Structure formats: C-alpha cells, structure tokens
Amino acid sequence: MILQDSVVLRQLFPEHPIWKADVFASEAYQAFAVKIAAASESGEDPEDLQIKKSLPILYDRMSTLREDVKQSVKQEVKAVFSEINELKGAVLDFTTGKKSFTVFANSEDSPRTSSRSHGTTVTRPGVESILQRPESDILTSSDSTISPARFDPTLDPIKYRFSRTITTVVDLWKEWSIGLESGPSIQQLDSTWGAKWKDQNERQFYSRRLPIVKAIQQRYASGKASSLQEAAARLETLRLQGGESMSLNKFGKVLKEATAKGKRR
C-alpha cells in the first residue's frame, strides 16, 4: 500500500529525501510507477482495472449500478434542498408578517378546535390610517382570518379574565393577538362581542393594556418594525431600559403620556 501511494506522493513532494532510496531507482519500481500513473490519469482505480480485465461483465454491471446510485442520490439531494428552500420561504413569510397563524380554543363545554390562515397577506396600513381609526376599529384589526363556530356574536360572550402574571410586552401582545395557551385572544373577543365580554375589573385592565397595544401597532405601521411581533420585542427592550421596576402598567402610563404630549405639539 505504501509503494502504491508513493507514486502520487512522489509527484507532490519530489524533493523529499526518501525518494533517494535504492528501491525507488529500481527498474521494477519504475515499471510499477508507470502503471499506477496510467491508472490515475484514466480516472480508474487499479482494483477497477483488475476487475475490468478479469470480469468484464461484472465490471459493466457494477459501473451501471454505481451510476444509478449517483443519479438517485443527486435527485434525493435536489428534492431535499427544494423542500428546505420552501421551508425557508414559509419561515420568512411568517417572520416578515406576510403570513400568520392563530391558535384558539372554544369554551370548556365544546370541543377544542384550531384554525390556521393559509397564505393570508397582511397589508400594512399607514400611520395616519391607524391613528385616525376609532378605538374599536383598531382593536378588531388582525393579521389573520379566523372563523371558529364558538365566536358567534349571537351567542353569550366568553367570560375571560386578563392574565395577572404577564410581565413582558411580548407576552402581553401574545395574549392580545393569539391568546395564551387554550384561551381566546383579546382581538377575537373584541371583534365578536365588542365590550360586552368585559366586566368592570377587565375594563380597567383593558384600558391599562391599550396604550402598549397601540404603540405596537403604530411601530409596525410606521415601518419601524417588520412585524407586530418584532414591534412588541422592541418595546419590551425599551421598557427594560426603565429598570426592573418598570411594570407593564407603569410602562402603559408612560406611553400614554408620551402620546398625549406628541398630540399637543
């Protein structure tokens, strides 16, 4: 095996002192080197040459099988890359807001269902159009289309209580837009029953959350974020800059005051 490799190694490292050994100067080695070099130039391994000479039919079948395997592997790799590219495109659509999905749940006395929007395109409104809309219209805007049977305005409203454990803007937006775990989203409740689903306590919580929600929508509409989720994440970063004591309620007040000052200017 060393002698067989030496032919190639000698071409790569011609100045190495090992080639001065007598064995590499012998006629037998020179003849051997010529055969190995010829086999290398032909692109065939010496073992393949031996098989070809002794068993030509077997060699032909092996060559055909090898080519078939190569083609099959190429097709499989091409299909895998195609699927990866499709997956990348789908992920990009979700991260940029072109497509979205919503998970929801019905009341406890009805079976759980889920719905997904396929190919829903989100049209980004201008800043003025969002700011000039009535409050109820803003809250019913959604980046996905959902039509669960339970969300029927002719039925009694779902009794929902805002989560009291949420501490980040990202989770606040999740509860507002798609819902937490098996619960409904605030957008779904608003679009179906308006203010009817809220009791006095939830109305107060609603008003505290609303300035943050409006800020998320405004950042997205103004192009400062490529998606509503990104807008929520950036606002969370802004909240943390106020210190660990900056609660969501306090952050909502700060945003509300900043918006009021901006309108007076």
PDB file of C-alpha atoms in Angstrom:
ATOM      1  CA  MET A   1       0.000   0.000   0.000  1.00  0.00           C
ATOM      2  CA  ILE A   2       2.929   2.378   0.801  1.00  0.00           C
ATOM      3  CA  LEU A   3       4.547   1.732  -2.571  1.00  0.00           C
ATOM      4  CA  GLN A   4       1.259   2.336  -4.376  1.00  0.00           C
ATOM      5  CA  ASP A   5       0.806   5.677  -2.589  1.00  0.00           C
ATOM      6  CA  SER A   6       4.436   6.601  -3.172  1.00  0.00           C
ATOM      7  CA  VAL A   7       3.791   7.237  -6.865  1.00  0.00           C
ATOM      8  CA  VAL A   8       1.369  10.037  -6.044  1.00  0.00           C
ATOM      9  CA  LEU A   9       3.358  11.281  -3.051  1.00  0.00           C
ATOM     10  CA  ARG A  10       6.495  11.485  -5.151  1.00  0.00           C
ATOM     11  CA  GLN A  11       4.704  13.813  -7.563  1.00  0.00           C
ATOM     12  CA  LEU A  12       3.509  16.009  -4.689  1.00  0.00           C
ATOM     13  CA  PHE A  13       6.839  16.079  -2.786  1.00  0.00           C
ATOM     14  CA  PRO A  14       9.585  15.447  -5.343  1.00  0.00           C
ATOM     15  CA  GLU A  15      12.371  16.915  -3.162  1.00  0.00           C
ATOM     16  CA  HIS A  16      11.800  14.624  -0.188  1.00  0.00           C
ATOM     17  CA  PRO A  17      14.984  12.656   0.726  1.00  0.00           C
ATOM     18  CA  ILE A  18      13.090   9.347   0.974  1.00  0.00           C
ATOM     19  CA  TRP A  19      12.989   9.099  -2.815  1.00  0.00           C
ATOM     20  CA  LYS A  20      16.792   8.631  -2.830  1.00  0.00           C
ATOM     21  CA  ALA A  21      16.353   5.088  -1.533  1.00  0.00           C
ATOM     22  CA  ASP A  22      17.515   2.339  -3.918  1.00  0.00           C
ATOM     23  CA  VAL A  23      14.099   0.766  -4.192  1.00  0.00           C
ATOM     24  CA  PHE A  24      12.721   3.834  -5.968  1.00  0.00           C
ATOM     25  CA  ALA A  25      15.505   3.699  -8.537  1.00  0.00           C
ATOM     26  CA  SER A  26      14.971   0.051  -9.478  1.00  0.00           C
ATOM     27  CA  GLU A  27      13.545  -0.976 -12.856  1.00  0.00           C
ATOM     28  CA  ALA A  28      10.723  -2.898 -11.154  1.00  0.00           C
ATOM     29  CA  TYR A  29       9.597   0.196  -9.297  1.00  0.00           C
ATOM     30  CA  GLN A  30       9.838   2.363 -12.422  1.00  0.00           C
ATOM     31  CA  ALA A  31       7.585  -0.066 -14.327  1.00  0.00           C
ATOM     32  CA  PHE A  32       5.209  -0.165 -11.367  1.00  0.00           C
ATOM     33  CA  ALA A  33       5.121   3.657 -11.206  1.00  0.00           C
ATOM     34  CA  VAL A  34       4.237   3.878 -14.902  1.00  0.00           C
ATOM     35  CA  LYS A  35       1.228   1.555 -14.430  1.00  0.00           C
ATOM     36  CA  ILE A  36      -0.007   3.463 -11.386  1.00  0.00           C
ATOM     37  CA  ALA A  37       0.372   6.804 -13.160  1.00  0.00           C
ATOM     38  CA  ALA A  38      -1.529   5.498 -16.189  1.00  0.00           C
ATOM     39  CA  ALA A  39      -4.330   4.260 -13.963  1.00  0.00           C
ATOM     40  CA  SER A  40      -4.509   7.612 -12.200  1.00  0.00           C
ATOM     41  CA  GLU A  41      -4.724   9.525 -15.466  1.00  0.00           C
ATOM     42  CA  SER A  42      -7.513   7.280 -16.732  1.00  0.00           C
ATOM     43  CA  GLY A  43      -9.568   8.095 -13.619  1.00  0.00           C
ATOM     44  CA  GLU A  44      -9.883   4.430 -12.672  1.00  0.00           C
ATOM     45  CA  ASP A  45      -8.549   2.713  -9.564  1.00  0.00           C
ATOM     46  CA  PRO A  46      -6.090  -0.161 -10.069  1.00  0.00           C
ATOM     47  CA  GLU A  47      -8.623  -2.507  -8.471  1.00  0.00           C
ATOM     48  CA  ASP A  48     -11.206  -1.412 -11.038  1.00  0.00           C
ATOM     49  CA  LEU A  49      -8.737  -2.179 -13.817  1.00  0.00           C
ATOM     50  CA  GLN A  50      -8.168  -5.665 -12.459  1.00  0.00           C
ATOM     51  CA  ILE A  51     -11.910  -6.333 -12.256  1.00  0.00           C
ATOM     52  CA  LYS A  52     -12.427  -4.932 -15.752  1.00  0.00           C
ATOM     53  CA  LYS A  53      -9.806  -7.228 -17.228  1.00  0.00           C
ATOM     54  CA  SER A  54     -10.809 -10.394 -15.382  1.00  0.00           C
ATOM     55  CA  LEU A  55     -14.594  -9.950 -15.117  1.00  0.00           C
ATOM     56  CA  PRO A  56     -15.747  -7.503 -17.787  1.00  0.00           C
ATOM     57  CA  ILE A  57     -19.470  -8.314 -17.435  1.00  0.00           C
ATOM     58  CA  LEU A  58     -19.361  -7.852 -13.663  1.00  0.00           C
ATOM     59  CA  TYR A  59     -17.455  -4.604 -14.132  1.00  0.00           C
ATOM     60  CA  ASP A  60     -20.065  -3.250 -16.533  1.00  0.00           C
ATOM     61  CA  ARG A  61     -22.881  -4.100 -14.116  1.00  0.00           C
ATOM     62  CA  MET A  62     -21.018  -2.508 -11.229  1.00  0.00           C
ATOM     63  CA  SER A  63     -20.418   0.621 -13.290  1.00  0.00           C
ATOM     64  CA  THR A  64     -24.099   0.822 -14.218  1.00  0.00           C
ATOM     65  CA  LEU A  65     -25.147   0.289 -10.615  1.00  0.00           C
ATOM     66  CA  ARG A  66     -22.711   2.946  -9.436  1.00  0.00           C
ATOM     67  CA  GLU A  67     -24.071   5.448 -11.940  1.00  0.00           C
ATOM     68  CA  ASP A  68     -27.655   4.645 -10.950  1.00  0.00           C
ATOM     69  CA  VAL A  69     -26.783   5.232  -7.300  1.00  0.00           C
ATOM     70  CA  LYS A  70     -25.170   8.573  -8.150  1.00  0.00           C
ATOM     71  CA  GLN A  71     -28.214   9.747 -10.076  1.00  0.00           C
ATOM     72  CA  SER A  72     -30.552   8.592  -7.332  1.00  0.00           C
ATOM     73  CA  VAL A  73     -28.552  10.427  -4.678  1.00  0.00           C
ATOM     74  CA  LYS A  74     -28.482  13.592  -6.802  1.00  0.00           C
ATOM     75  CA  GLN A  75     -32.256  13.511  -7.198  1.00  0.00           C
ATOM     76  CA  GLU A  76     -32.787  12.946  -3.471  1.00  0.00           C
ATOM     77  CA  VAL A  77     -30.417  15.785  -2.567  1.00  0.00           C
ATOM     78  CA  LYS A  78     -32.134  18.075  -5.051  1.00  0.00           C
ATOM     79  CA  ALA A  79     -35.541  17.250  -3.542  1.00  0.00           C
ATOM     80  CA  VAL A  80     -34.262  17.876  -0.014  1.00  0.00           C
ATOM     81  CA  PHE A  81     -32.812  21.262  -0.981  1.00  0.00           C
ATOM     82  CA  SER A  82     -36.085  22.152  -2.689  1.00  0.00           C
ATOM     83  CA  GLU A  83     -38.026  21.388   0.499  1.00  0.00           C
ATOM     84  CA  ILE A  84     -35.518  23.372   2.570  1.00  0.00           C
ATOM     85  CA  ASN A  85     -35.939  26.384   0.286  1.00  0.00           C
ATOM     86  CA  GLU A  86     -39.727  26.139   0.576  1.00  0.00           C
ATOM     87  CA  LEU A  87     -39.438  25.949   4.354  1.00  0.00           C
ATOM     88  CA  LYS A  88     -37.138  28.983   4.397  1.00  0.00           C
ATOM     89  CA  GLY A  89     -39.669  30.885   2.316  1.00  0.00           C
ATOM     90  CA  ALA A  90     -42.502  29.957   4.683  1.00  0.00           C
ATOM     91  CA  VAL A  91     -40.486  30.961   7.753  1.00  0.00           C
ATOM     92  CA  LEU A  92     -39.560  34.255   6.080  1.00  0.00           C
ATOM     93  CA  ASP A  93     -43.221  34.946   5.329  1.00  0.00           C
ATOM     94  CA  PHE A  94     -44.128  34.435   8.993  1.00  0.00           C
ATOM     95  CA  THR A  95     -41.239  36.488  10.362  1.00  0.00           C
ATOM     96  CA  THR A  96     -41.919  39.387   7.996  1.00  0.00           C
ATOM     97  CA  GLY A  97     -45.654  39.370   8.703  1.00  0.00           C
ATOM     98  CA  LYS A  98     -46.768  38.294   5.224  1.00  0.00           C
ATOM     99  CA  LYS A  99     -48.407  35.211   6.679  1.00  0.00           C
ATOM    100  CA  SER A 100     -49.539  34.364  10.185  1.00  0.00           C
ATOM    101  CA  PHE A 101     -51.301  31.692  12.187  1.00  0.00           C
ATOM    102  CA  THR A 102     -53.711  31.834  15.101  1.00  0.00           C
ATOM    103  CA  VAL A 103     -54.409  29.183  17.736  1.00  0.00           C
ATOM    104  CA  PHE A 104     -57.677  29.438  19.664  1.00  0.00           C
ATOM    105  CA  ALA A 105     -59.924  27.373  21.911  1.00  0.00           C
ATOM    106  CA  ASN A 106     -63.664  27.213  22.445  1.00  0.00           C
ATOM    107  CA  SER A 107     -65.367  27.223  25.819  1.00  0.00           C
ATOM    108  CA  GLU A 108     -64.985  24.239  28.127  1.00  0.00           C
ATOM    109  CA  ASP A 109     -68.340  22.761  27.107  1.00  0.00           C
ATOM    110  CA  SER A 110     -67.371  22.489  23.441  1.00  0.00           C
ATOM    111  CA  PRO A 111     -64.576  20.529  21.746  1.00  0.00           C
ATOM    112  CA  ARG A 112     -61.275  22.274  21.160  1.00  0.00           C
ATOM    113  CA  THR A 113     -60.529  23.300  17.642  1.00  0.00           C
ATOM    114  CA  SER A 114     -57.770  25.120  15.867  1.00  0.00           C
ATOM    115  CA  SER A 115     -57.586  27.197  12.764  1.00  0.00           C
ATOM    116  CA  ARG A 116     -54.739  28.380  10.598  1.00  0.00           C
ATOM    117  CA  SER A 117     -54.731  31.018   7.907  1.00  0.00           C
ATOM    118  CA  HIS A 118     -53.098  29.753   4.733  1.00  0.00           C
ATOM    119  CA  GLY A 119     -51.475  32.378   2.540  1.00  0.00           C
ATOM    120  CA  THR A 120     -53.123  35.315   4.314  1.00  0.00           C
ATOM    121  CA  THR A 121     -51.498  38.502   3.105  1.00  0.00           C
ATOM    122  CA  VAL A 122     -51.119  41.372   5.541  1.00  0.00           C
ATOM    123  CA  THR A 123     -51.416  44.818   4.053  1.00  0.00           C
ATOM    124  CA  ARG A 124     -49.537  47.342   6.165  1.00  0.00           C
ATOM    125  CA  PRO A 125     -51.629  50.476   6.721  1.00  0.00           C
ATOM    126  CA  GLY A 126     -50.143  53.911   7.026  1.00  0.00           C
ATOM    127  CA  VAL A 127     -49.541  55.542  10.395  1.00  0.00           C
ATOM    128  CA  GLU A 128     -52.276  58.113   9.842  1.00  0.00           C
ATOM    129  CA  SER A 129     -54.875  55.480   8.949  1.00  0.00           C
ATOM    130  CA  ILE A 130     -54.306  53.622  12.222  1.00  0.00           C
ATOM    131  CA  LEU A 131     -54.189  56.729  14.415  1.00  0.00           C
ATOM    132  CA  GLN A 132     -57.342  58.141  12.842  1.00  0.00           C
ATOM    133  CA  ARG A 133     -59.416  54.978  13.214  1.00  0.00           C
ATOM    134  CA  PRO A 134     -61.879  54.749  16.106  1.00  0.00           C
ATOM    135  CA  GLU A 135     -60.583  52.756  19.057  1.00  0.00           C
ATOM    136  CA  SER A 136     -62.925  49.811  18.446  1.00  0.00           C
ATOM    137  CA  ASP A 137     -61.748  49.522  14.851  1.00  0.00           C
ATOM    138  CA  ILE A 138     -58.084  49.359  15.851  1.00  0.00           C
ATOM    139  CA  LEU A 139     -58.722  46.539  18.290  1.00  0.00           C
ATOM    140  CA  THR A 140     -60.511  44.419  15.721  1.00  0.00           C
ATOM    141  CA  SER A 141     -57.665  44.664  13.211  1.00  0.00           C
ATOM    142  CA  SER A 142     -55.942  41.300  12.919  1.00  0.00           C
ATOM    143  CA  ASP A 143     -53.190  39.847  10.790  1.00  0.00           C
ATOM    144  CA  SER A 144     -55.045  36.582  10.307  1.00  0.00           C
ATOM    145  CA  THR A 145     -58.541  35.450   9.384  1.00  0.00           C
ATOM    146  CA  ILE A 146     -60.332  33.218  11.911  1.00  0.00           C
ATOM    147  CA  SER A 147     -63.876  31.900  11.912  1.00  0.00           C
ATOM    148  CA  PRO A 148     -64.410  29.452  14.814  1.00  0.00           C
ATOM    149  CA  ALA A 149     -68.020  28.488  15.431  1.00  0.00           C
ATOM    150  CA  ARG A 150     -67.802  29.484  19.091  1.00  0.00           C
ATOM    151  CA  PHE A 151     -67.039  33.097  18.219  1.00  0.00           C
ATOM    152  CA  ASP A 152     -70.597  33.846  17.181  1.00  0.00           C
ATOM    153  CA  PRO A 153     -71.969  37.269  18.193  1.00  0.00           C
ATOM    154  CA  THR A 154     -75.418  35.693  18.671  1.00  0.00           C
ATOM    155  CA  LEU A 155     -74.051  33.535  21.500  1.00  0.00           C
ATOM    156  CA  ASP A 156     -73.284  34.685  25.017  1.00  0.00           C
ATOM    157  CA  PRO A 157     -69.808  36.230  25.307  1.00  0.00           C
ATOM    158  CA  ILE A 158     -66.946  34.106  26.594  1.00  0.00           C
ATOM    159  CA  LYS A 159     -66.080  35.122  30.128  1.00  0.00           C
ATOM    160  CA  TYR A 160     -62.368  35.897  30.027  1.00  0.00           C
ATOM    161  CA  ARG A 161     -60.034  37.343  32.652  1.00  0.00           C
ATOM    162  CA  PHE A 162     -56.750  39.014  31.709  1.00  0.00           C
ATOM    163  CA  SER A 163     -53.671  37.208  32.922  1.00  0.00           C
ATOM    164  CA  ARG A 164     -52.277  38.818  36.078  1.00  0.00           C
ATOM    165  CA  THR A 165     -48.914  37.054  35.756  1.00  0.00           C
ATOM    166  CA  ILE A 166     -47.747  38.582  32.477  1.00  0.00           C
ATOM    167  CA  THR A 167     -44.702  40.826  32.934  1.00  0.00           C
ATOM    168  CA  THR A 168     -43.380  41.437  29.376  1.00  0.00           C
ATOM    169  CA  VAL A 169     -44.650  43.313  26.339  1.00  0.00           C
ATOM    170  CA  VAL A 170     -44.096  40.213  24.207  1.00  0.00           C
ATOM    171  CA  ASP A 171     -46.438  38.112  26.364  1.00  0.00           C
ATOM    172  CA  LEU A 172     -48.924  40.971  26.531  1.00  0.00           C
ATOM    173  CA  TRP A 173     -49.077  41.059  22.730  1.00  0.00           C
ATOM    174  CA  LYS A 174     -49.381  37.281  22.604  1.00  0.00           C
ATOM    175  CA  GLU A 175     -52.443  37.376  24.866  1.00  0.00           C
ATOM    176  CA  TRP A 176     -53.883  40.218  22.814  1.00  0.00           C
ATOM    177  CA  SER A 177     -53.279  38.806  19.333  1.00  0.00           C
ATOM    178  CA  ILE A 178     -53.375  34.985  19.542  1.00  0.00           C
ATOM    179  CA  GLY A 179     -54.283  34.134  23.115  1.00  0.00           C
ATOM    180  CA  LEU A 180     -52.470  32.333  25.911  1.00  0.00           C
ATOM    181  CA  GLU A 181     -52.400  28.531  25.843  1.00  0.00           C
ATOM    182  CA  SER A 182     -56.024  27.436  25.264  1.00  0.00           C
ATOM    183  CA  GLY A 183     -57.598  30.843  25.883  1.00  0.00           C
ATOM    184  CA  PRO A 184     -59.068  33.206  23.300  1.00  0.00           C
ATOM    185  CA  SER A 185     -57.294  36.326  22.114  1.00  0.00           C
ATOM    186  CA  ILE A 186     -58.477  39.804  23.086  1.00  0.00           C
ATOM    187  CA  GLN A 187     -58.785  40.632  19.382  1.00  0.00           C
ATOM    188  CA  GLN A 188     -61.144  37.706  18.913  1.00  0.00           C
ATOM    189  CA  LEU A 189     -63.281  38.745  21.877  1.00  0.00           C
ATOM    190  CA  ASP A 190     -63.429  42.362  20.707  1.00  0.00           C
ATOM    191  CA  SER A 191     -64.226  41.515  17.109  1.00  0.00           C
ATOM    192  CA  THR A 192     -67.062  39.193  18.181  1.00  0.00           C
ATOM    193  CA  TRP A 193     -68.708  40.900  21.158  1.00  0.00           C
ATOM    194  CA  GLY A 194     -67.179  44.369  21.366  1.00  0.00           C
ATOM    195  CA  ALA A 195     -67.128  45.487  25.025  1.00  0.00           C
ATOM    196  CA  LYS A 196     -69.778  43.014  26.190  1.00  0.00           C
ATOM    197  CA  TRP A 197     -67.302  40.359  27.295  1.00  0.00           C
ATOM    198  CA  LYS A 198     -65.585  42.689  29.839  1.00  0.00           C
ATOM    199  CA  ASP A 199     -66.784  43.265  33.389  1.00  0.00           C
ATOM    200  CA  GLN A 200     -65.681  46.318  35.400  1.00  0.00           C
ATOM    201  CA  ASN A 201     -62.355  44.824  36.509  1.00  0.00           C
ATOM    202  CA  GLU A 202     -61.449  43.696  32.999  1.00  0.00           C
ATOM    203  CA  ARG A 203     -62.365  47.120  31.587  1.00  0.00           C
ATOM    204  CA  GLN A 204     -59.744  48.676  33.856  1.00  0.00           C
ATOM    205  CA  PHE A 205     -57.148  46.104  32.848  1.00  0.00           C
ATOM    206  CA  TYR A 206     -58.108  46.617  29.212  1.00  0.00           C
ATOM    207  CA  SER A 207     -57.511  50.366  29.427  1.00  0.00           C
ATOM    208  CA  ARG A 208     -54.092  49.781  31.028  1.00  0.00           C
ATOM    209  CA  ARG A 209     -53.017  47.419  28.255  1.00  0.00           C
ATOM    210  CA  LEU A 210     -54.400  49.523  25.404  1.00  0.00           C
ATOM    211  CA  PRO A 211     -51.594  52.182  25.202  1.00  0.00           C
ATOM    212  CA  ILE A 212     -48.996  49.435  24.796  1.00  0.00           C
ATOM    213  CA  VAL A 213     -51.047  47.693  22.115  1.00  0.00           C
ATOM    214  CA  LYS A 214     -51.465  50.959  20.210  1.00  0.00           C
ATOM    215  CA  ALA A 215     -47.714  51.591  20.434  1.00  0.00           C
ATOM    216  CA  ILE A 216     -47.030  48.139  18.953  1.00  0.00           C
ATOM    217  CA  GLN A 217     -49.433  48.761  16.073  1.00  0.00           C
ATOM    218  CA  GLN A 218     -48.006  52.228  15.430  1.00  0.00           C
ATOM    219  CA  ARG A 219     -44.408  50.991  15.297  1.00  0.00           C
ATOM    220  CA  TYR A 220     -45.374  48.329  12.783  1.00  0.00           C
ATOM    221  CA  ALA A 221     -47.451  50.711  10.673  1.00  0.00           C
ATOM    222  CA  SER A 222     -44.679  53.316  10.570  1.00  0.00           C
ATOM    223  CA  GLY A 223     -42.168  50.755   9.301  1.00  0.00           C
ATOM    224  CA  LYS A 224     -40.046  50.755  12.462  1.00  0.00           C
ATOM    225  CA  ALA A 225     -40.627  47.010  12.739  1.00  0.00           C
ATOM    226  CA  SER A 226     -41.115  44.359  10.051  1.00  0.00           C
ATOM    227  CA  SER A 227     -43.832  42.592  12.048  1.00  0.00           C
ATOM    228  CA  LEU A 228     -46.087  43.180  15.031  1.00  0.00           C
ATOM    229  CA  GLN A 229     -44.101  40.595  16.979  1.00  0.00           C
ATOM    230  CA  GLU A 230     -40.878  42.495  16.312  1.00  0.00           C
ATOM    231  CA  ALA A 231     -42.558  45.737  17.375  1.00  0.00           C
ATOM    232  CA  ALA A 232     -43.547  44.102  20.676  1.00  0.00           C
ATOM    233  CA  ALA A 233     -39.991  42.843  21.217  1.00  0.00           C
ATOM    234  CA  ARG A 234     -38.541  46.303  20.616  1.00  0.00           C
ATOM    235  CA  LEU A 235     -40.979  47.895  23.045  1.00  0.00           C
ATOM    236  CA  GLU A 236     -40.003  45.285  25.626  1.00  0.00           C
ATOM    237  CA  THR A 237     -36.373  46.369  25.190  1.00  0.00           C
ATOM    238  CA  LEU A 238     -37.479  49.967  25.708  1.00  0.00           C
ATOM    239  CA  ARG A 239     -39.394  49.005  28.873  1.00  0.00           C
ATOM    240  CA  LEU A 240     -36.350  47.263  30.339  1.00  0.00           C
ATOM    241  CA  GLN A 241     -34.331  50.430  29.867  1.00  0.00           C
ATOM    242  CA  GLY A 242     -36.566  51.965  32.507  1.00  0.00           C
ATOM    243  CA  GLY A 243     -35.322  49.456  35.073  1.00  0.00           C
ATOM    244  CA  GLU A 244     -36.709  46.289  36.592  1.00  0.00           C
ATOM    245  CA  SER A 245     -39.304  48.324  38.494  1.00  0.00           C
ATOM    246  CA  MET A 246     -40.942  49.423  35.205  1.00  0.00           C
ATOM    247  CA  SER A 247     -44.106  47.318  35.283  1.00  0.00           C
ATOM    248  CA  LEU A 248     -46.443  46.971  32.324  1.00  0.00           C
ATOM    249  CA  ASN A 249     -48.974  49.249  33.990  1.00  0.00           C
ATOM    250  CA  LYS A 250     -46.346  51.940  34.542  1.00  0.00           C
ATOM    251  CA  PHE A 251     -44.986  51.466  31.031  1.00  0.00           C
ATOM    252  CA  GLY A 252     -48.504  51.897  29.637  1.00  0.00           C
ATOM    253  CA  LYS A 253     -48.863  55.187  31.533  1.00  0.00           C
ATOM    254  CA  VAL A 254     -45.521  56.426  30.185  1.00  0.00           C
ATOM    255  CA  LEU A 255     -46.563  55.617  26.597  1.00  0.00           C
ATOM    256  CA  LYS A 256     -49.970  57.235  27.098  1.00  0.00           C
ATOM    257  CA  GLU A 257     -48.380  60.435  28.454  1.00  0.00           C
ATOM    258  CA  ALA A 258     -45.840  60.497  25.612  1.00  0.00           C
ATOM    259  CA  THR A 259     -48.614  60.145  23.047  1.00  0.00           C
ATOM    260  CA  ALA A 260     -50.616  62.949  24.678  1.00  0.00           C
ATOM    261  CA  LYS A 261     -47.596  65.269  24.645  1.00  0.00           C
ATOM    262  CA  GLY A 262     -46.956  64.442  20.988  1.00  0.00           C
ATOM    263  CA  LYS A 263     -50.523  65.400  20.061  1.00  0.00           C
ATOM    264  CA  ARG A 264     -50.272  68.750  21.883  1.00  0.00           C
ATOM    265  CA  ARG A 265     -47.164  69.748  19.943  1.00  0.00           C
TER     266      ARG A 265
END
